[in-house]
Amino acid sequence: MKILITGSEGFIGKNLIAELRATTDHIIYEYDQSTPESYLDDYCKDANFVYHLAGVNRPKNNDEFMEGNFGFTSVLLEKLKHYNNKCPIMISSSIQASLDNPYGKSKKAGEDLLLNYSKDNDVPVLIYRFPNIFGKWSRPNYNSAVATFCHNISREIPLQVNDRNTEMTLLYIDDLVAELKRALVGDQNIVGEYCEVSLTYKVTLGEIVDLLHSFHESRLERSIPNLSDGFTKKLYSTYLSFLPQNQFSYELKMNKDDRGSFTEFIRTPDRGQVSINISKPGITKGNHWHHTKNEKFLVVSGKGVIRFRNIHSKEIIEYHVSEEKLEVVDIPVGYTHNIENTGNKEMVTIMWVNEPFNPEEPDTYYLEV
């Protein structure tokens, strides 16, 4: 298909184009403010589908709302009509189209123009009234409050939140793009006269700010938040996309001694902790057991042997492990255990434990295997 996307350099446009280019062979006609106007004629002549995403959010004066959200729509439809192109047209409107403000009025005018064009020319149109959208490549102080919050908190810039109890309806950009891809093949979600993305989130400003602050703290604490909730998972991905480019990495504390080192990599509130253990040749570590704490060992470099013994038995069980065959060894509760480097180079072991280390309740008891 040949697909015309207006507003191609905008938040939605960038995400939609990236997805279409990555997953389809469609020909994409990108049109934005910097595109020569003459290109629009060729695009309108050839297009099999139009995503009309161009619009004005934050103009210098209110007159630009109508000019950008109604005026350009008129130009677009006139060109399509001139070339007798009856391809489907999708337009990005806003939930504010039902409100009596300059932005809402301009969006409603664009909707009405498209509906009349549809009736007069027998052209299928898809009108989406989007709520607040968040996700990667959004612009702070322009696209949404979430973008501004992510930008400021990641840079420790103070926020001003007038009412923490203000509730927002949020739509994640990837969910929006998935809906637009379905609309391309006639599988849009129609509700009355409009189309919509069914998956949205109602969240207060206070909840958003608290989550974002917790994400900021989690990097300082070398932890990852609980991502079982869909909104938290998507907001966390969005937050990371706003990190300053010189802050993508952070150091870990390596606990070193003459045996090697032990470094905590990731802590989670619900999925335990991951650490990296480095042992020098001939070194044995461990010789302890746990009541409830359980672990998984994965040797990724070097070779060694993991030994177990039920604390009520004298029988020793051995598992030989190496980088030649990656395998996970479970460390059962009630078994004292150790791991010995039997190679001639440092042995690197990834260790997972079902709960973050708590020095006040370590659940770790020394006992030779």
mmCIF file of C-alpha atoms in Angstrom, residues 13-357:
data_model
loop_
_atom_site.group_PDB
_atom_site.id
_atom_site.type_symbol
_atom_site.label_atom_id
_atom_site.label_comp_id
_atom_site.label_asym_id
_atom_site.label_seq_id
_atom_site.Cartn_x
_atom_site.Cartn_y
_atom_site.Cartn_z
ATOM 1 C CA GLY A 13 3.734 10.150 13.347
ATOM 2 C CA LYS A 14 7.247 9.120 14.370
ATOM 3 C CA ASN A 15 6.014 6.091 16.282
ATOM 4 C CA LEU A 16 3.590 4.983 13.571
ATOM 5 C CA ILE A 17 6.165 5.321 10.790
ATOM 6 C CA ALA A 18 8.806 3.446 12.801
ATOM 7 C CA GLU A 19 6.387 0.553 13.351
ATOM 8 C CA LEU A 20 5.175 0.419 9.747
ATOM 9 C CA ARG A 21 8.711 0.507 8.368
ATOM 10 C CA ALA A 22 9.827 -2.222 10.782
ATOM 11 C CA THR A 23 6.928 -4.617 10.194
ATOM 12 C CA THR A 24 5.483 -3.961 6.715
ATOM 13 C CA ASP A 25 6.545 -3.321 3.136
ATOM 14 C CA HIS A 26 4.154 -0.398 2.634
ATOM 15 C CA ILE A 27 5.369 2.720 0.851
ATOM 16 C CA ILE A 28 5.221 5.631 3.293
ATOM 17 C CA TYR A 29 4.659 9.198 2.107
ATOM 18 C CA GLU A 30 5.816 11.482 4.911
ATOM 19 C CA TYR A 31 4.390 14.995 4.984
ATOM 20 C CA ASP A 32 5.217 17.621 7.597
ATOM 21 C CA GLN A 33 5.731 21.362 7.855
ATOM 22 C CA SER A 34 9.193 21.089 6.301
ATOM 23 C CA THR A 35 7.957 19.049 3.295
ATOM 24 C CA PRO A 36 7.615 21.012 0.010
ATOM 25 C CA GLU A 37 3.907 21.646 -0.564
ATOM 26 C CA SER A 38 4.212 20.395 -4.134
ATOM 27 C CA TYR A 39 4.797 16.892 -2.772
ATOM 28 C CA LEU A 40 1.297 16.851 -1.324
ATOM 29 C CA ASP A 41 -0.255 16.716 -4.795
ATOM 30 C CA ASP A 42 1.688 13.591 -5.743
ATOM 31 C CA TYR A 43 0.926 11.974 -2.392
ATOM 32 C CA CYS A 44 -2.801 12.719 -2.581
ATOM 33 C CA LYS A 45 -2.932 11.366 -6.105
ATOM 34 C CA ASP A 46 -1.318 8.014 -5.244
ATOM 35 C CA ALA A 47 -2.258 7.260 -1.619
ATOM 36 C CA ASN A 48 -4.291 4.159 -0.751
ATOM 37 C CA PHE A 49 -4.782 5.296 2.854
ATOM 38 C CA VAL A 50 -4.301 8.576 4.716
ATOM 39 C CA TYR A 51 -3.293 8.971 8.348
ATOM 40 C CA HIS A 52 -4.044 12.643 8.991
ATOM 41 C CA LEU A 53 -2.044 13.309 12.152
ATOM 42 C CA ALA A 54 -1.005 16.922 11.495
ATOM 43 C CA GLY A 55 -2.356 19.453 13.947
ATOM 44 C CA VAL A 56 -1.588 22.344 16.274
ATOM 45 C CA ASN A 57 -1.344 21.832 20.045
ATOM 46 C CA ARG A 58 0.339 24.884 21.485
ATOM 47 C CA PRO A 59 0.267 27.853 19.088
ATOM 48 C CA LYS A 60 1.481 31.356 19.838
ATOM 49 C CA ASN A 61 -2.072 32.650 19.464
ATOM 50 C CA ASN A 62 -5.507 31.020 19.380
ATOM 51 C CA ASP A 63 -6.106 31.810 15.711
ATOM 52 C CA GLU A 64 -3.478 29.214 14.797
ATOM 53 C CA PHE A 65 -5.670 26.461 16.252
ATOM 54 C CA MET A 66 -8.265 26.862 13.528
ATOM 55 C CA GLU A 67 -5.643 27.454 10.857
ATOM 56 C CA GLY A 68 -3.736 24.289 11.712
ATOM 57 C CA ASN A 69 -6.531 21.925 12.742
ATOM 58 C CA PHE A 70 -9.176 23.054 10.235
ATOM 59 C CA GLY A 71 -7.358 24.934 7.497
ATOM 60 C CA PHE A 72 -4.847 22.267 6.546
ATOM 61 C CA THR A 73 -7.545 19.585 6.704
ATOM 62 C CA SER A 74 -9.449 21.609 4.088
ATOM 63 C CA VAL A 75 -6.379 21.738 1.861
ATOM 64 C CA LEU A 76 -5.804 17.992 2.227
ATOM 65 C CA LEU A 77 -9.400 17.087 1.370
ATOM 66 C CA GLU A 78 -9.506 19.422 -1.605
ATOM 67 C CA LYS A 79 -6.435 17.785 -3.095
ATOM 68 C CA LEU A 80 -7.828 14.290 -2.570
ATOM 69 C CA LYS A 81 -11.088 15.390 -4.169
ATOM 70 C CA HIS A 82 -9.240 16.988 -7.075
ATOM 71 C CA TYR A 83 -7.595 13.654 -7.902
ATOM 72 C CA ASN A 84 -10.820 11.741 -7.227
ATOM 73 C CA ASN A 85 -8.987 9.705 -4.602
ATOM 74 C CA LYS A 86 -11.589 7.989 -2.422
ATOM 75 C CA CYS A 87 -9.127 6.201 -0.164
ATOM 76 C CA PRO A 88 -9.963 5.882 3.577
ATOM 77 C CA ILE A 89 -8.907 8.782 5.792
ATOM 78 C CA MET A 90 -8.063 8.552 9.463
ATOM 79 C CA ILE A 91 -7.909 11.792 11.477
ATOM 80 C CA SER A 92 -6.461 12.291 14.938
ATOM 81 C CA SER A 93 -8.862 14.415 16.947
ATOM 82 C CA SER A 94 -9.076 14.938 20.681
ATOM 83 C CA ILE A 95 -11.463 14.334 23.558
ATOM 84 C CA GLN A 96 -11.404 18.132 23.854
ATOM 85 C CA ALA A 97 -13.439 18.333 20.621
ATOM 86 C CA SER A 98 -16.500 18.188 22.873
ATOM 87 C CA LEU A 99 -15.349 21.198 24.914
ATOM 88 C CA ASP A 100 -15.949 24.895 24.347
ATOM 89 C CA ASN A 101 -12.373 26.117 24.025
ATOM 90 C CA PRO A 102 -10.312 27.282 21.009
ATOM 91 C CA TYR A 103 -8.457 23.990 20.680
ATOM 92 C CA GLY A 104 -11.603 21.892 21.066
ATOM 93 C CA LYS A 105 -13.537 24.030 18.587
ATOM 94 C CA SER A 106 -10.785 23.687 15.976
ATOM 95 C CA LYS A 107 -10.725 19.914 16.398
ATOM 96 C CA LYS A 108 -14.519 19.692 16.145
ATOM 97 C CA ALA A 109 -14.425 21.827 12.993
ATOM 98 C CA GLY A 110 -11.923 19.411 11.462
ATOM 99 C CA GLU A 111 -14.157 16.458 12.390
ATOM 100 C CA ASP A 112 -17.249 18.060 10.860
ATOM 101 C CA LEU A 113 -15.354 18.923 7.704
ATOM 102 C CA LEU A 114 -14.265 15.304 7.341
ATOM 103 C CA LEU A 115 -17.742 13.928 8.048
ATOM 104 C CA ASN A 116 -19.286 16.162 5.383
ATOM 105 C CA TYR A 117 -16.552 15.195 2.948
ATOM 106 C CA SER A 118 -17.317 11.539 3.653
ATOM 107 C CA LYS A 119 -21.037 11.950 2.977
ATOM 108 C CA ASP A 120 -20.592 14.062 -0.151
ATOM 109 C CA ASN A 121 -17.931 11.865 -1.730
ATOM 110 C CA ASP A 122 -18.696 8.404 -0.340
ATOM 111 C CA VAL A 123 -15.310 8.121 1.334
ATOM 112 C CA PRO A 124 -14.723 6.032 4.505
ATOM 113 C CA VAL A 125 -13.406 8.154 7.357
ATOM 114 C CA LEU A 126 -12.105 7.165 10.786
ATOM 115 C CA ILE A 127 -12.241 9.812 13.516
ATOM 116 C CA TYR A 128 -10.257 9.092 16.675
ATOM 117 C CA ARG A 129 -10.746 11.317 19.717
ATOM 118 C CA PHE A 130 -7.561 10.621 21.619
ATOM 119 C CA PRO A 131 -7.089 11.351 25.332
ATOM 120 C CA ASN A 132 -3.675 12.278 26.753
ATOM 121 C CA ILE A 133 -1.002 10.176 25.029
ATOM 122 C CA PHE A 134 2.325 9.165 26.558
ATOM 123 C CA GLY A 135 5.368 7.222 25.408
ATOM 124 C CA LYS A 136 8.781 7.541 23.780
ATOM 125 C CA TRP A 137 9.626 10.484 21.497
ATOM 126 C CA SER A 138 7.020 12.781 23.058
ATOM 127 C CA ARG A 139 8.081 16.370 23.684
ATOM 128 C CA PRO A 140 8.234 17.838 27.203
ATOM 129 C CA ASN A 141 6.280 21.057 27.707
ATOM 130 C CA TYR A 142 4.349 20.298 24.522
ATOM 131 C CA ASN A 143 2.797 16.839 24.001
ATOM 132 C CA SER A 144 1.722 15.895 27.514
ATOM 133 C CA ALA A 145 2.218 16.400 31.226
ATOM 134 C CA VAL A 146 3.742 12.914 31.414
ATOM 135 C CA ALA A 147 6.498 13.933 28.989
ATOM 136 C CA THR A 148 7.238 17.023 31.067
ATOM 137 C CA PHE A 149 7.247 15.056 34.314
ATOM 138 C CA CYS A 150 9.591 12.401 32.877
ATOM 139 C CA HIS A 151 11.969 15.035 31.523
ATOM 140 C CA ASN A 152 12.103 17.023 34.755
ATOM 141 C CA ILE A 153 12.322 14.145 37.225
ATOM 142 C CA SER A 154 15.057 12.390 35.238
ATOM 143 C CA ARG A 155 17.052 15.637 35.476
ATOM 144 C CA GLU A 156 16.028 16.480 39.052
ATOM 145 C CA ILE A 157 14.225 19.624 37.902
ATOM 146 C CA PRO A 158 11.487 20.679 40.362
ATOM 147 C CA LEU A 159 7.874 20.006 39.351
ATOM 148 C CA GLN A 160 4.825 22.132 39.904
ATOM 149 C CA VAL A 161 1.654 20.087 40.454
ATOM 150 C CA ASN A 162 -1.323 22.255 41.387
ATOM 151 C CA ASP A 163 -3.721 19.443 42.284
ATOM 152 C CA ARG A 164 -2.435 15.911 42.880
ATOM 153 C CA ASN A 165 -6.008 14.582 42.748
ATOM 154 C CA THR A 166 -6.607 15.681 39.158
ATOM 155 C CA GLU A 167 -7.463 12.543 37.171
ATOM 156 C CA MET A 168 -6.156 11.996 33.663
ATOM 157 C CA THR A 169 -7.148 9.465 31.028
ATOM 158 C CA LEU A 170 -3.931 8.205 29.465
ATOM 159 C CA LEU A 171 -3.283 6.263 26.268
ATOM 160 C CA TYR A 172 0.063 4.548 25.606
ATOM 161 C CA ILE A 173 1.599 5.260 22.221
ATOM 162 C CA ASP A 174 2.225 1.592 21.367
ATOM 163 C CA ASP A 175 -1.425 0.737 22.050
ATOM 164 C CA LEU A 176 -2.454 3.635 19.814
ATOM 165 C CA VAL A 177 -0.144 2.509 17.006
ATOM 166 C CA ALA A 178 -1.440 -1.064 17.257
ATOM 167 C CA GLU A 179 -4.998 0.247 16.797
ATOM 168 C CA LEU A 180 -3.975 2.350 13.794
ATOM 169 C CA LYS A 181 -2.336 -0.674 12.169
ATOM 170 C CA ARG A 182 -5.578 -2.622 12.603
ATOM 171 C CA ALA A 183 -7.530 0.291 11.117
ATOM 172 C CA LEU A 184 -5.370 0.058 8.016
ATOM 173 C CA VAL A 185 -6.961 -3.323 7.251
ATOM 174 C CA GLY A 186 -10.486 -2.332 8.299
ATOM 175 C CA ASP A 187 -10.331 -3.762 11.809
ATOM 176 C CA GLN A 188 -10.807 -0.500 13.705
ATOM 177 C CA ASN A 189 -12.628 -0.292 17.043
ATOM 178 C CA ILE A 190 -15.796 1.715 16.274
ATOM 179 C CA VAL A 191 -17.889 3.202 19.076
ATOM 180 C CA GLY A 192 -20.841 5.171 17.704
ATOM 181 C CA GLU A 193 -19.652 7.817 15.273
ATOM 182 C CA TYR A 194 -16.040 7.596 16.354
ATOM 183 C CA CYS A 195 -13.187 5.114 16.614
ATOM 184 C CA GLU A 196 -11.205 4.628 19.782
ATOM 185 C CA VAL A 197 -8.417 2.681 21.437
ATOM 186 C CA SER A 198 -10.096 0.533 24.056
ATOM 187 C CA LEU A 199 -7.113 0.261 26.423
ATOM 188 C CA THR A 200 -6.673 3.460 28.438
ATOM 189 C CA TYR A 201 -5.700 4.241 32.038
ATOM 190 C CA LYS A 202 -7.297 6.603 34.557
ATOM 191 C CA VAL A 203 -4.596 7.889 36.887
ATOM 192 C CA THR A 204 -4.221 10.939 39.111
ATOM 193 C CA LEU A 205 -1.377 13.414 38.708
ATOM 194 C CA GLY A 206 -0.174 12.487 42.176
ATOM 195 C CA GLU A 207 0.030 8.803 41.303
ATOM 196 C CA ILE A 208 1.989 9.566 38.130
ATOM 197 C CA VAL A 209 4.468 11.820 39.923
ATOM 198 C CA ASP A 210 4.972 9.320 42.764
ATOM 199 C CA LEU A 211 5.648 6.498 40.319
ATOM 200 C CA LEU A 212 8.129 8.578 38.338
ATOM 201 C CA HIS A 213 9.969 9.586 41.509
ATOM 202 C CA SER A 214 10.128 5.904 42.492
ATOM 203 C CA PHE A 215 11.648 5.105 39.081
ATOM 204 C CA HIS A 216 14.285 7.766 39.656
ATOM 205 C CA GLU A 217 15.073 6.345 43.088
ATOM 206 C CA SER A 218 15.163 2.781 41.778
ATOM 207 C CA ARG A 219 18.213 3.530 39.650
ATOM 208 C CA LEU A 220 19.974 4.959 42.698
ATOM 209 C CA GLU A 221 19.020 1.849 44.677
ATOM 210 C CA ARG A 222 19.971 -0.524 41.824
ATOM 211 C CA SER A 223 16.446 -1.888 41.814
ATOM 212 C CA ILE A 224 13.593 -2.426 39.366
ATOM 213 C CA PRO A 225 9.997 -1.559 40.325
ATOM 214 C CA ASN A 226 7.152 -4.040 40.321
ATOM 215 C CA LEU A 227 6.102 -4.092 36.664
ATOM 216 C CA SER A 228 3.192 -6.535 36.947
ATOM 217 C CA ASP A 229 0.753 -3.648 36.438
ATOM 218 C CA GLY A 230 0.400 -2.713 32.759
ATOM 219 C CA PHE A 231 0.391 1.046 33.305
ATOM 220 C CA THR A 232 3.468 0.962 35.556
ATOM 221 C CA LYS A 233 5.339 -1.122 32.981
ATOM 222 C CA LYS A 234 4.540 1.342 30.171
ATOM 223 C CA LEU A 235 5.282 4.407 32.275
ATOM 224 C CA TYR A 236 8.648 2.918 33.323
ATOM 225 C CA SER A 237 9.584 2.362 29.663
ATOM 226 C CA THR A 238 8.548 5.938 28.913
ATOM 227 C CA TYR A 239 10.593 7.318 31.820
ATOM 228 C CA LEU A 240 13.763 5.527 30.709
ATOM 229 C CA SER A 241 13.392 7.017 27.222
ATOM 230 C CA PHE A 242 13.764 10.476 28.790
ATOM 231 C CA LEU A 243 17.059 9.802 30.575
ATOM 232 C CA PRO A 244 19.827 12.270 29.721
ATOM 233 C CA GLN A 245 22.172 10.607 27.242
ATOM 234 C CA ASN A 246 25.105 10.830 29.642
ATOM 235 C CA GLN A 247 23.139 8.964 32.312
ATOM 236 C CA PHE A 248 22.220 5.728 30.564
ATOM 237 C CA SER A 249 24.695 3.821 32.755
ATOM 238 C CA TYR A 250 25.250 3.626 36.497
ATOM 239 C CA GLU A 251 27.974 1.999 38.554
ATOM 240 C CA LEU A 252 27.546 -1.012 40.804
ATOM 241 C CA LYS A 253 29.266 -1.581 44.128
ATOM 242 C CA MET A 254 31.726 -4.467 43.778
ATOM 243 C CA ASN A 255 32.464 -6.166 47.102
ATOM 244 C CA LYS A 256 36.045 -7.345 46.506
ATOM 245 C CA ASP A 257 38.418 -9.482 48.551
ATOM 246 C CA ASP A 258 41.267 -11.912 47.826
ATOM 247 C CA ARG A 259 38.749 -14.579 46.715
ATOM 248 C CA GLY A 260 37.190 -12.441 43.956
ATOM 249 C CA SER A 261 34.108 -10.240 44.125
ATOM 250 C CA PHE A 262 30.358 -10.227 44.708
ATOM 251 C CA THR A 263 28.170 -7.552 43.124
ATOM 252 C CA GLU A 264 24.446 -6.935 43.429
ATOM 253 C CA PHE A 265 23.036 -6.258 39.947
ATOM 254 C CA ILE A 266 19.249 -5.945 40.324
ATOM 255 C CA ARG A 267 16.877 -5.815 43.260
ATOM 256 C CA THR A 268 13.103 -6.130 42.876
ATOM 257 C CA PRO A 269 10.320 -5.848 45.454
ATOM 258 C CA ASP A 270 8.613 -9.025 44.261
ATOM 259 C CA ARG A 271 10.970 -11.087 42.061
ATOM 260 C CA GLY A 272 14.095 -11.313 44.188
ATOM 261 C CA GLN A 273 17.638 -10.206 43.496
ATOM 262 C CA VAL A 274 20.276 -10.918 40.848
ATOM 263 C CA SER A 275 23.991 -10.767 41.652
ATOM 264 C CA ILE A 276 27.280 -11.460 39.876
ATOM 265 C CA ASN A 277 29.808 -13.636 41.712
ATOM 266 C CA ILE A 278 33.430 -13.819 40.511
ATOM 267 C CA SER A 279 35.691 -16.472 42.045
ATOM 268 C CA LYS A 280 39.419 -16.850 41.499
ATOM 269 C CA PRO A 281 40.892 -20.278 40.618
ATOM 270 C CA GLY A 282 40.825 -22.742 43.521
ATOM 271 C CA ILE A 283 38.461 -20.594 45.599
ATOM 272 C CA THR A 284 35.400 -22.067 47.322
ATOM 273 C CA LYS A 285 32.517 -19.829 48.371
ATOM 274 C CA GLY A 286 29.359 -20.555 50.305
ATOM 275 C CA ASN A 287 29.185 -23.314 52.930
ATOM 276 C CA HIS A 288 25.850 -22.156 54.298
ATOM 277 C CA TRP A 289 22.166 -23.038 54.128
ATOM 278 C CA HIS A 290 18.792 -21.265 54.250
ATOM 279 C CA HIS A 291 15.338 -21.904 55.736
ATOM 280 C CA THR A 292 13.236 -20.160 53.068
ATOM 281 C CA LYS A 293 15.661 -18.336 50.823
ATOM 282 C CA ASN A 294 16.252 -20.219 47.565
ATOM 283 C CA GLU A 295 18.731 -19.496 44.813
ATOM 284 C CA LYS A 296 19.614 -20.305 41.208
ATOM 285 C CA PHE A 297 23.247 -20.449 40.018
ATOM 286 C CA LEU A 298 24.348 -20.060 36.389
ATOM 287 C CA VAL A 299 28.063 -20.260 35.558
ATOM 288 C CA VAL A 300 28.666 -18.217 32.396
ATOM 289 C CA SER A 301 32.478 -18.128 32.362
ATOM 290 C CA GLY A 302 35.011 -20.656 33.654
ATOM 291 C CA LYS A 303 34.199 -23.971 35.286
ATOM 292 C CA GLY A 304 33.508 -25.290 38.747
ATOM 293 C CA VAL A 305 31.587 -27.660 40.946
ATOM 294 C CA ILE A 306 28.538 -26.973 43.104
ATOM 295 C CA ARG A 307 28.186 -29.225 46.135
ATOM 296 C CA PHE A 308 25.076 -29.871 48.256
ATOM 297 C CA ARG A 309 24.342 -31.702 51.462
ATOM 298 C CA ASN A 310 21.041 -32.000 53.299
ATOM 299 C CA ILE A 311 21.888 -30.709 56.755
ATOM 300 C CA HIS A 312 20.439 -33.951 58.218
ATOM 301 C CA SER A 313 22.569 -36.172 55.962
ATOM 302 C CA LYS A 314 26.233 -36.918 55.260
ATOM 303 C CA GLU A 315 25.683 -37.557 51.539
ATOM 304 C CA ILE A 316 27.273 -34.932 49.275
ATOM 305 C CA ILE A 317 25.784 -34.231 45.853
ATOM 306 C CA GLU A 318 27.929 -32.625 43.123
ATOM 307 C CA TYR A 319 27.056 -30.724 39.933
ATOM 308 C CA HIS A 320 29.916 -29.879 37.571
ATOM 309 C CA VAL A 321 29.226 -26.654 35.695
ATOM 310 C CA SER A 322 31.032 -24.656 33.028
ATOM 311 C CA GLU A 323 30.730 -22.096 30.278
ATOM 312 C CA GLU A 324 30.675 -24.970 27.768
ATOM 313 C CA LYS A 325 27.139 -25.950 28.748
ATOM 314 C CA LEU A 326 24.973 -23.259 30.304
ATOM 315 C CA GLU A 327 22.648 -24.798 32.863
ATOM 316 C CA VAL A 328 20.819 -23.464 35.892
ATOM 317 C CA VAL A 329 21.320 -25.194 39.218
ATOM 318 C CA ASP A 330 18.611 -24.744 41.854
ATOM 319 C CA ILE A 331 19.794 -24.381 45.437
ATOM 320 C CA PRO A 332 17.076 -26.003 47.611
ATOM 321 C CA VAL A 333 16.304 -24.812 51.118
ATOM 322 C CA GLY A 334 17.648 -26.991 53.919
ATOM 323 C CA TYR A 335 20.775 -27.942 51.930
ATOM 324 C CA THR A 336 24.150 -26.501 52.846
ATOM 325 C CA HIS A 337 26.008 -25.706 49.648
ATOM 326 C CA ASN A 338 29.163 -24.240 48.163
ATOM 327 C CA ILE A 339 30.661 -23.489 44.766
ATOM 328 C CA GLU A 340 34.330 -24.080 43.897
ATOM 329 C CA ASN A 341 36.291 -22.727 40.948
ATOM 330 C CA THR A 342 38.063 -25.794 39.500
ATOM 331 C CA GLY A 343 39.426 -24.015 36.428
ATOM 332 C CA ASN A 344 42.496 -21.932 35.699
ATOM 333 C CA LYS A 345 40.732 -18.606 35.215
ATOM 334 C CA GLU A 346 38.149 -16.544 37.066
ATOM 335 C CA MET A 347 34.721 -18.166 37.235
ATOM 336 C CA VAL A 348 31.715 -15.885 36.740
ATOM 337 C CA THR A 349 28.379 -16.981 38.205
ATOM 338 C CA ILE A 350 25.017 -15.259 37.857
ATOM 339 C CA MET A 351 23.100 -15.794 41.084
ATOM 340 C CA TRP A 352 19.386 -15.242 41.579
ATOM 341 C CA VAL A 353 17.768 -15.323 45.011
ATOM 342 C CA ASN A 354 14.033 -15.127 45.661
ATOM 343 C CA GLU A 355 14.288 -12.168 48.048
ATOM 344 C CA PRO A 356 16.605 -9.152 48.312
ATOM 345 C CA PHE A 357 19.259 -9.475 51.000
#
